[in-house]
Coordinates of C-alpha atoms and ligand atoms in Angstrom, one line a residue:
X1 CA 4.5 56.7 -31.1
X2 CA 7.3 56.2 -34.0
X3 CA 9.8 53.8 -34.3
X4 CA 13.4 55.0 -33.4
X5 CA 16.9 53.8 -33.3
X6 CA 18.9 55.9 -30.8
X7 CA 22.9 55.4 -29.6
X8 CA 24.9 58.2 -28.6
X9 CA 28.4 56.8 -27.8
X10 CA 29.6 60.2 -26.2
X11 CA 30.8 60.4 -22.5
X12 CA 30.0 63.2 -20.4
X13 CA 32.5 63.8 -17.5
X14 CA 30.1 66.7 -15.8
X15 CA 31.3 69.1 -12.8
X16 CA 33.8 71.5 -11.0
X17 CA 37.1 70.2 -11.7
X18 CA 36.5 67.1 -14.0
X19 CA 39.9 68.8 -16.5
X20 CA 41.8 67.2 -14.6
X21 CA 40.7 63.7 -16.3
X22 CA 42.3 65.1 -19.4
X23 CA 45.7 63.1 -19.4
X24 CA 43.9 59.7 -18.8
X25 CA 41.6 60.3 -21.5
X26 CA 43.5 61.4 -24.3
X27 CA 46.1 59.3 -23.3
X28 CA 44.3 56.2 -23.8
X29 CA 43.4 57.5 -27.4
X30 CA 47.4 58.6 -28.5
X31 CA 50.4 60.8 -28.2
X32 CA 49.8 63.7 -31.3
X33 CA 47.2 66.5 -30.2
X34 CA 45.4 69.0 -32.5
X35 CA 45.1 71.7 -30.0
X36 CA 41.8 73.6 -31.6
X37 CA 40.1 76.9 -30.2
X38 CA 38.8 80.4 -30.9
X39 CA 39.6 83.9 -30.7
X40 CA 41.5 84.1 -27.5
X41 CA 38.8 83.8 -24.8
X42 CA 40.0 80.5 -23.4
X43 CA 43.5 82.6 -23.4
X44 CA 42.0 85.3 -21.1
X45 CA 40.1 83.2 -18.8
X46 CA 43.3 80.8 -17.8
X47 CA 41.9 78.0 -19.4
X48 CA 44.7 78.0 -22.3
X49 CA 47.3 77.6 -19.4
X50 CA 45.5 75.1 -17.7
X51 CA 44.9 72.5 -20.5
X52 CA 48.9 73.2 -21.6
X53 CA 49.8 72.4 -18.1
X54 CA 47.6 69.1 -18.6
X55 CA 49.2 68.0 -21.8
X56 CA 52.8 68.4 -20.4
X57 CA 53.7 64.9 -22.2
X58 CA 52.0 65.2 -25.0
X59 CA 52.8 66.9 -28.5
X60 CA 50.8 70.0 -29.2
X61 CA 49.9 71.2 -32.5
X62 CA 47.6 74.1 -32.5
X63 CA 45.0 75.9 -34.3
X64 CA 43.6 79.2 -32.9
X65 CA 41.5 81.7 -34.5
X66 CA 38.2 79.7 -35.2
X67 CA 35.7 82.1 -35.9
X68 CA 31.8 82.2 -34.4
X69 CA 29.8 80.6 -37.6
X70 CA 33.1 78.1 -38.5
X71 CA 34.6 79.2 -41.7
X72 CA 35.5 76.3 -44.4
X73 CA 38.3 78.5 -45.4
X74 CA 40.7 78.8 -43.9
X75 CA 40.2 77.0 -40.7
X76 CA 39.0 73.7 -41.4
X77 CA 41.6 73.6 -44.6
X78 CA 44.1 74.5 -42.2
X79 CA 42.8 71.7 -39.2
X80 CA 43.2 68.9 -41.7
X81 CA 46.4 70.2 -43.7
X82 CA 47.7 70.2 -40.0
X83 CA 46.4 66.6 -38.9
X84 CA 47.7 65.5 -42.3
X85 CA 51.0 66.9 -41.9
X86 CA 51.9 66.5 -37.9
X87 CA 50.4 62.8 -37.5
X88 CA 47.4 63.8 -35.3
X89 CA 45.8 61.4 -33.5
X90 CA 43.2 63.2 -31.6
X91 CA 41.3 66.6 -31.7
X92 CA 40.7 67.8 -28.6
X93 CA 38.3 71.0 -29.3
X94 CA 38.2 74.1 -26.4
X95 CA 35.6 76.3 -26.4
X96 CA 31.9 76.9 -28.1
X97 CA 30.3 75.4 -30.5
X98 CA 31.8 76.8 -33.3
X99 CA 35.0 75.6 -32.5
X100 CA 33.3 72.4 -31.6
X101 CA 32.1 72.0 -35.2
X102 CA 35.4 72.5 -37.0
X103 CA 36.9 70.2 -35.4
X104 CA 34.2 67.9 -36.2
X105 CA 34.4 68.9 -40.4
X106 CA 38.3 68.6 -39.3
X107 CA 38.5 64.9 -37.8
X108 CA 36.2 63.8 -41.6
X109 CA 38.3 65.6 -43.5
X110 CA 42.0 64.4 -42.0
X111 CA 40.8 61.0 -42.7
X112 CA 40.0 61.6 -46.6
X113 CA 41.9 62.1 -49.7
X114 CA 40.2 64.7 -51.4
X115 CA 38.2 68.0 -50.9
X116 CA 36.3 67.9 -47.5
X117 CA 33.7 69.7 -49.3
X118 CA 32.7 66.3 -50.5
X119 CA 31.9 65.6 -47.1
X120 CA 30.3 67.9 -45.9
X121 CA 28.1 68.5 -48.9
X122 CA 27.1 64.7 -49.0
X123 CA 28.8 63.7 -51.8
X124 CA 30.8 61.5 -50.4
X125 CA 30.4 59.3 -47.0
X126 CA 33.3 59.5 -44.9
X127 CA 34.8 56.0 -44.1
X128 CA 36.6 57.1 -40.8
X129 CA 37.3 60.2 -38.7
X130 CA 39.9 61.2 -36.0
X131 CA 38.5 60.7 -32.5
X132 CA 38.0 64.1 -30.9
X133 CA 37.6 65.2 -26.8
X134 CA 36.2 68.6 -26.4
X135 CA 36.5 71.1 -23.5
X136 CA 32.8 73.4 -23.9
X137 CA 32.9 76.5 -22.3
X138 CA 29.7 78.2 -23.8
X139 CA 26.0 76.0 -23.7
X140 CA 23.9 76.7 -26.5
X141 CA 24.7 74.3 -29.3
X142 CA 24.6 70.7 -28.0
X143 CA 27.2 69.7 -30.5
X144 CA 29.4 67.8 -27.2
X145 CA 26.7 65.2 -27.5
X146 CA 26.1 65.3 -31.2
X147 CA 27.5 64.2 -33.8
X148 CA 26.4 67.4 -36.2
X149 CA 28.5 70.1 -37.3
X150 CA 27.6 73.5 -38.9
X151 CA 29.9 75.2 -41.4
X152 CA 29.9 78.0 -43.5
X153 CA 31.6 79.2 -47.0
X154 CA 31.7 82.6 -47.6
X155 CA 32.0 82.9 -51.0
X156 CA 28.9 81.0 -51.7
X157 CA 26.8 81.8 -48.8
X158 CA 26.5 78.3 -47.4
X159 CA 25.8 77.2 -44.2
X160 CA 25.7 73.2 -44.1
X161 CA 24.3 71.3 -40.8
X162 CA 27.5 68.2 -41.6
X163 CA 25.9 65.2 -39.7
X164 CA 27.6 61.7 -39.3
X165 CA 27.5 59.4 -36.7
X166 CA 31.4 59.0 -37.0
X167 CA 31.0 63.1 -35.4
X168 CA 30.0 62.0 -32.3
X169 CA 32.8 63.2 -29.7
X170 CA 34.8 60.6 -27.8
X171 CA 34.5 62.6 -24.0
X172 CA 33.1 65.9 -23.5
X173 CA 34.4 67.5 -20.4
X174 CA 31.5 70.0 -18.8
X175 CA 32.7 72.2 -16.2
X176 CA 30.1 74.9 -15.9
X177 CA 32.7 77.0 -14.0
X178 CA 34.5 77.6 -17.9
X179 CA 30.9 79.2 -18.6
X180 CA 31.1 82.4 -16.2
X181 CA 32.6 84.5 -18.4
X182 CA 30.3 84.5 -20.9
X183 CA 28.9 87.5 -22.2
X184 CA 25.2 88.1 -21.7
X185 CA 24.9 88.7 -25.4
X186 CA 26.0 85.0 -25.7
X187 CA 24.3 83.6 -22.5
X188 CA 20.7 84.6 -24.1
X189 CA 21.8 83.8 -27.6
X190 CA 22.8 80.1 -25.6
X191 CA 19.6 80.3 -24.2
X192 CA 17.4 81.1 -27.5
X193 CA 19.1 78.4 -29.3
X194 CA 18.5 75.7 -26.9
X195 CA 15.1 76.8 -26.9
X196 CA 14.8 76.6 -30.0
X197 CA 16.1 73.0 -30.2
X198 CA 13.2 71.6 -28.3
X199 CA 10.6 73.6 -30.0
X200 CA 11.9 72.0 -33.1
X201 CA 11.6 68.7 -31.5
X202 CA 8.3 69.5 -29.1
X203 CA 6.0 71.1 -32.7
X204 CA 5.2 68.0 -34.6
X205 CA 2.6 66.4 -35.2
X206 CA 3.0 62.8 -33.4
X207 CA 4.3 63.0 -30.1
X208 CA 4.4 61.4 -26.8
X209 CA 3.2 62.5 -23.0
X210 CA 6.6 61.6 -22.0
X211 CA 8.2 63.7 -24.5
X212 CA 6.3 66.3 -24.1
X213 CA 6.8 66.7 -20.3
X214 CA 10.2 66.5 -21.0
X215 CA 10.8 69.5 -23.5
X216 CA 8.6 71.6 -21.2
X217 CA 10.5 71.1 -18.5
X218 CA 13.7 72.2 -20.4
X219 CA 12.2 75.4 -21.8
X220 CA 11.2 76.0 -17.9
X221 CA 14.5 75.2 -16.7
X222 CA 16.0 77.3 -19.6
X223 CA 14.1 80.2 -19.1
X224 CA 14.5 80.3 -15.2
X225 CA 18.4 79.3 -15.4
X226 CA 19.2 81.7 -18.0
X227 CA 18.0 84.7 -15.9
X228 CA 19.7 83.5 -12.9
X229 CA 22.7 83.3 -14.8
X230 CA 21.9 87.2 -15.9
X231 CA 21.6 88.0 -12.8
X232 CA 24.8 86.2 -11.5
X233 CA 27.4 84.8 -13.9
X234 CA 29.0 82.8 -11.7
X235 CA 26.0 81.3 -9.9
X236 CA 27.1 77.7 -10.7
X237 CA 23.9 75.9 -10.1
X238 CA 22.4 77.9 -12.7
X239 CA 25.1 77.8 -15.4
X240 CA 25.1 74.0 -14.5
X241 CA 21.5 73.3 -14.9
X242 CA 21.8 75.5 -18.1
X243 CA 24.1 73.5 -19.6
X244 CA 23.0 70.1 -18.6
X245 CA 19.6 71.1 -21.1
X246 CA 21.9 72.6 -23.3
X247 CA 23.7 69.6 -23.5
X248 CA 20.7 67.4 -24.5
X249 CA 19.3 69.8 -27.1
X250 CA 20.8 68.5 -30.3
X251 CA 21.0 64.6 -30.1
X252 CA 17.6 63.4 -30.9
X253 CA 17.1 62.7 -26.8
X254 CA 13.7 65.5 -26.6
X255 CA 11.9 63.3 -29.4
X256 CA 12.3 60.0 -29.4
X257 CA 9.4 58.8 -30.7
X258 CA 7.8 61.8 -32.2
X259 CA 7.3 62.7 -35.4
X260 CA 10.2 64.4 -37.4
X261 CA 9.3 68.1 -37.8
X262 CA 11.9 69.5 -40.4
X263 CA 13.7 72.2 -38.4
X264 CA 12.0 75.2 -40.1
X265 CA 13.5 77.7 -38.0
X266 CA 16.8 76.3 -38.1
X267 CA 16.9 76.0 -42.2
X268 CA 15.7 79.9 -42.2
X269 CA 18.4 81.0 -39.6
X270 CA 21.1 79.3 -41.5
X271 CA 20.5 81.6 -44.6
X272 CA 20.5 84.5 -41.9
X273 CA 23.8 83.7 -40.7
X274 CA 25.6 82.3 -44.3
X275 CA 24.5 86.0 -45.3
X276 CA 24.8 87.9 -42.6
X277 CA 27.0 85.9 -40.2
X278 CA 25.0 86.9 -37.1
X279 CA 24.6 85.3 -33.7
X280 CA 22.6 81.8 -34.8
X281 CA 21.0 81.9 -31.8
X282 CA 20.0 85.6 -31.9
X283 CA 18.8 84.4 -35.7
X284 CA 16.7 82.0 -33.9
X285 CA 14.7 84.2 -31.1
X286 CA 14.0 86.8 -34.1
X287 CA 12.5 84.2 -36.3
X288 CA 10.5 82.1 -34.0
X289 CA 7.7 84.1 -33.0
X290 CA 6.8 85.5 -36.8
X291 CA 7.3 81.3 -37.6
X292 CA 4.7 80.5 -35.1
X293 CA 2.0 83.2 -35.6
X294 CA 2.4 81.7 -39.3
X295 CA 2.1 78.5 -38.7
X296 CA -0.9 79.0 -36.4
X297 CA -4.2 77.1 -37.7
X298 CA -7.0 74.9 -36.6
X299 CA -4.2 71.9 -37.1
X300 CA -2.0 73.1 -34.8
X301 CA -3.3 75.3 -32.7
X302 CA -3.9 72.7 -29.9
X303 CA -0.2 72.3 -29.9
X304 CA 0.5 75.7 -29.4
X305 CA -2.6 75.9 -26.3
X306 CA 0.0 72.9 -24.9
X307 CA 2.6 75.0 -24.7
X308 CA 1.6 77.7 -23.3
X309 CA -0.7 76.3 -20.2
X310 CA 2.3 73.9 -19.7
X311 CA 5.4 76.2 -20.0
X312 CA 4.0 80.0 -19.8
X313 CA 0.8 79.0 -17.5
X314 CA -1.6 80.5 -19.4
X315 CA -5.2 80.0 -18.2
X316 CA -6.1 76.8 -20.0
X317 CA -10.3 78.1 -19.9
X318 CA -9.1 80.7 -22.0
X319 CA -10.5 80.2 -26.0
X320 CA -7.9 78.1 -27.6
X321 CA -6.8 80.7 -29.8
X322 CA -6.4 83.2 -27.4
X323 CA -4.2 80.9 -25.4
X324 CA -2.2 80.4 -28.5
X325 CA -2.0 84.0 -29.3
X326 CA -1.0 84.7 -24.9
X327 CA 1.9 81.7 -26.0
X328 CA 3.4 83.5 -29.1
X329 CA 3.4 86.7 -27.3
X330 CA 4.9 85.3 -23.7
X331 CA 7.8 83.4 -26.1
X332 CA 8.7 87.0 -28.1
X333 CA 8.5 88.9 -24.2
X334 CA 10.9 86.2 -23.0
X335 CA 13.5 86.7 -25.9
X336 CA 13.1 90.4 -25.5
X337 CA 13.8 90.3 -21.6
X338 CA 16.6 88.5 -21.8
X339 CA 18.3 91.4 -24.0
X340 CA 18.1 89.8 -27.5
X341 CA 17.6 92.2 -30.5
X342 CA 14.1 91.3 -32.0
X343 CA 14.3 92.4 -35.5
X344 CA 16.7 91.5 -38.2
X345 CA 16.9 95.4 -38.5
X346 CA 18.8 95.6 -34.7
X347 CA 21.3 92.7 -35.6
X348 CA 22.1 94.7 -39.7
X349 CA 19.7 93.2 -41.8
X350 CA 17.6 94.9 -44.6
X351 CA 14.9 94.0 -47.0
X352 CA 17.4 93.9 -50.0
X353 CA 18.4 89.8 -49.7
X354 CA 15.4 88.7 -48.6
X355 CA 14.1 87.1 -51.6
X356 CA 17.5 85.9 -52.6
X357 CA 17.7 84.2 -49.1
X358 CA 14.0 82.8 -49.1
X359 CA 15.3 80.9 -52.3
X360 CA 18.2 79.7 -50.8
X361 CA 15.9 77.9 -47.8
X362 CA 13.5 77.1 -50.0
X363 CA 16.3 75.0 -52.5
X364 CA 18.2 74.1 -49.8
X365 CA 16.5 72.8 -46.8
X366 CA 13.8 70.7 -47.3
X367 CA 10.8 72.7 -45.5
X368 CA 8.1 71.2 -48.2
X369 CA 8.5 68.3 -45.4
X370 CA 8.3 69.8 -42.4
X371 CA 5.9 69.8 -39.9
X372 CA 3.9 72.8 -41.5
X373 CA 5.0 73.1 -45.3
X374 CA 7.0 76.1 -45.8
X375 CA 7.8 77.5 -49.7
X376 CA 9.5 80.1 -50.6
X377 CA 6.8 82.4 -50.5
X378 CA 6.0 81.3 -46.8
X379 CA 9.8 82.0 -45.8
X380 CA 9.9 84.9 -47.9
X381 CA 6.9 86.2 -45.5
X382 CA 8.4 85.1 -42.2
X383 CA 11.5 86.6 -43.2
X384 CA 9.6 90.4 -44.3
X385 CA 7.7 89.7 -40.4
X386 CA 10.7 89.6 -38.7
X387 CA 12.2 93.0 -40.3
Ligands
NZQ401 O1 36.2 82.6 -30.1 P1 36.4 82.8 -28.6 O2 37.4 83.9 -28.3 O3 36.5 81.6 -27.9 O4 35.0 83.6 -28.2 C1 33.7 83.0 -28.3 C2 32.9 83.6 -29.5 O5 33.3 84.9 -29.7 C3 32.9 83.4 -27.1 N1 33.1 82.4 -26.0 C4 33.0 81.1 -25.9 N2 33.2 80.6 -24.7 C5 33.4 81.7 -23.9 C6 33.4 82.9 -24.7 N3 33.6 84.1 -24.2 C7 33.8 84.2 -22.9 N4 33.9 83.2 -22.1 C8 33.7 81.9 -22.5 N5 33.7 80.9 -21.7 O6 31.6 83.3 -27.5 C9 31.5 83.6 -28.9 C10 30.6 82.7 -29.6 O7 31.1 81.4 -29.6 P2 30.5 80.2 -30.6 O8 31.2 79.0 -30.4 O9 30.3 80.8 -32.0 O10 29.0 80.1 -30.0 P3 28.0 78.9 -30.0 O11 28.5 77.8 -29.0 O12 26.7 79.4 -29.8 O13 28.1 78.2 -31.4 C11 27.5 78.7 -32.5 C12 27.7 77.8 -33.8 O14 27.2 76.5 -33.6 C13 26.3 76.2 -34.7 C14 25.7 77.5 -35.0 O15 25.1 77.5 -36.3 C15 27.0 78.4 -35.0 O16 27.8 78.3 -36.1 N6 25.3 75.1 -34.2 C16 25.8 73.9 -34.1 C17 25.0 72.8 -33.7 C18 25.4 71.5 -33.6 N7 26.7 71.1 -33.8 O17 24.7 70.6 -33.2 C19 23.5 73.0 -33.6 C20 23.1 74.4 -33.5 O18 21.8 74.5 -34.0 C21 23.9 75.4 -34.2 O19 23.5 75.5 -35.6
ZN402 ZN1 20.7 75.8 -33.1

């Protein structure tokens, strides 16, 4: 078992009805709101009204129009011109992730002098950031109990994973009711990247029985919750239970004490989306089965045979192999059930960047060090598998 230092400062207020905390939280954090959201869903479901009615009191400053895969320019130059300009003293972020994550690059940047860039690229450290509540009303991301944000520049086909313990949100409110009314295209894209955020804690190569009876039961309760929630999209115990593992995806919690594994399928899906700006977690489901049937070998195979007895129930007398194989196949059927598009083909992606983008991972992200060692050449193939 590996050493670990673990704090996650975040409070969850979880349930039906928790909004109407609101007031005494931001109150006891100041006067001057950024008001941050998306492209009008909160406005359709009532939930716009509803947090205005809240911050009678307070002084509003908005920011609408964040886009899925948070775009550098204009919105977070536009969040921190605005905190600059009106005095804001917390972010309070309503809706997915992506909105989530701007006003994480935001709260860095409204506390620093020059280009947030800096920040976000690691050039510079930020020394402070503006405290920010958040209102989620899609689980997939984790980012309410993380203190990660993803954000992407067009012009240069970035897609930077900004991660600093300042990030970590003050109070995330979780009221699985806001999550009804999301599509199924974005319920199974949820789904595939929470998934996807315990396979990239559960493959490694040092791990624990605790931890690994942990991420197995999230990818069970994932899989099971997500159809439910297919089914019935306002069947709260599922939405609930879907979010709660959501929720715990992205802050480290699935692997203390495991080895790191690199995140290969997130550094290939980043390129995906910086080029293509897709659905991340759509990105994600495509990728992951061609990733494991490349990264199957004698070394890991016996982590892949663990994974399937334990989450599929594949007959464990089975040849190891053939269990693994049974496991890659079960994880692409799941995917494909749950209505995701399974080739970069369905979601608008050709053969004509994909060396360009393999080069991109391959200088970008580190995968030399993960848990198998992917070059270009390797990501260049996974990419061509998943065509
Ligand atoms: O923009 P609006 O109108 O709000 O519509 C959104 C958007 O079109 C819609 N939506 C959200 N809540 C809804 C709803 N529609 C109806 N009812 C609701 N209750 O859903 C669409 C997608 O929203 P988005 O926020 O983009 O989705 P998600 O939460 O999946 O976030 C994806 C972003 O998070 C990053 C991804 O790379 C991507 O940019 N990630 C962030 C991570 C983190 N901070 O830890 C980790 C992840 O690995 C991921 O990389
Ligand atoms: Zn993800």
């Amino acid at each position: 078992m590996q050493n670990f230092d673990y704090q996650t400062p975040t409070r969850l207020l979880f349930g039906k009805g928790v909004i109407e905390q609101l007031p005494e939280v931001l109150g006891a954090i100041g006067k001057t709101v950024l008001l941050a959201y998306g492209g009008g869903s909160i406005k359709k479901t009532g939930l716009y009204d509803k947090v205005l009615s809240l911050l009678e009191g307070f002084t509003v400053v908005e920011l609408p129009g964040i886009q899925p895969n948070p775009k550098y320019d204009p919105s977070v130059l536009d969040g921190v011109r605005l905190c600059k300009e009106r005095g804001v003293d917390v972010i309070l972020s309503v809706g997915g992730g992506s909105v989530l994550d701007c006003s994480k690059a935001i709260a860095a940047g409204a506390k620093y002098d020059g280009d947030p860039w800096d920040l976000i690229t690691y050039k510079v450290k930020a020394k402070a950031a503006l405290p920010i509540v958040d209102i989620l009303t899609l689980a997939a991301t984790g980012s309410e109990y993380d203190c990660g944000g993803v954000i992407s520049r067009t012009e240069t086909n970035d897609k930077i994973g900004y991660i600093d313990e300042l990030l970590f949100p003050v109070c995330s409110f979780l009221d699985p009711t806001y999550t009804f009314t999301v599509s199924k295209k974005q319920t199974a894209a949820g789904c595939a990247d929470a998934m996807n955020h315990i396979m990239e804690q559960y493959f490694c190569e040092d791990s624990t029985l605790l931890n690994d009876g942990f991420c197995e039961a999230g990818f069970r309760s994932l899989m099971i919750n997500t159809k439910r929630c297919l089914e019935n999209p306002s069947d709260y115990t599922a939405r609930a239970e879907m979010m709660f593992a959501c929720t715990l995806g992205c802050n480290g919690i699935y692997a203390l004490g495991n080895s790191p594994s690199g995140w290969p399928l997130h550094g290939i899906e980043h390129a995906l989306s910086a080029y293509y700006d897709i659905t991340h977690g759509e990105g994600l489901a495509i990728v992951t089965p061609r990733w494991m049937k490349h990264v199957l070998s004698d070394r890991t195979v016996d982590r892949f045979v663990k994974y399937g007895v334990n989450v599929f129930g594949v007959d464990p007398a089975l040849p190891k192999f053939e269990i693994a194989e049974q496991a890659i196949e079960r994880t692409y059927a799941f995917f494909e059930e749950i209505g995701i598009p399974m080739h970069l083909r369905d979601v608008g992606i050709d053969e004509s960047r994909i060396d360009e983008m393999a080069r991109h991972v391959a200088e970008n992200e580190g995968l030399e060090n993960a848990w198998v060692p992917l070059f270009e050449a390797d990501i260049a193939k996974i990419l061509r598998d998943s065509l």
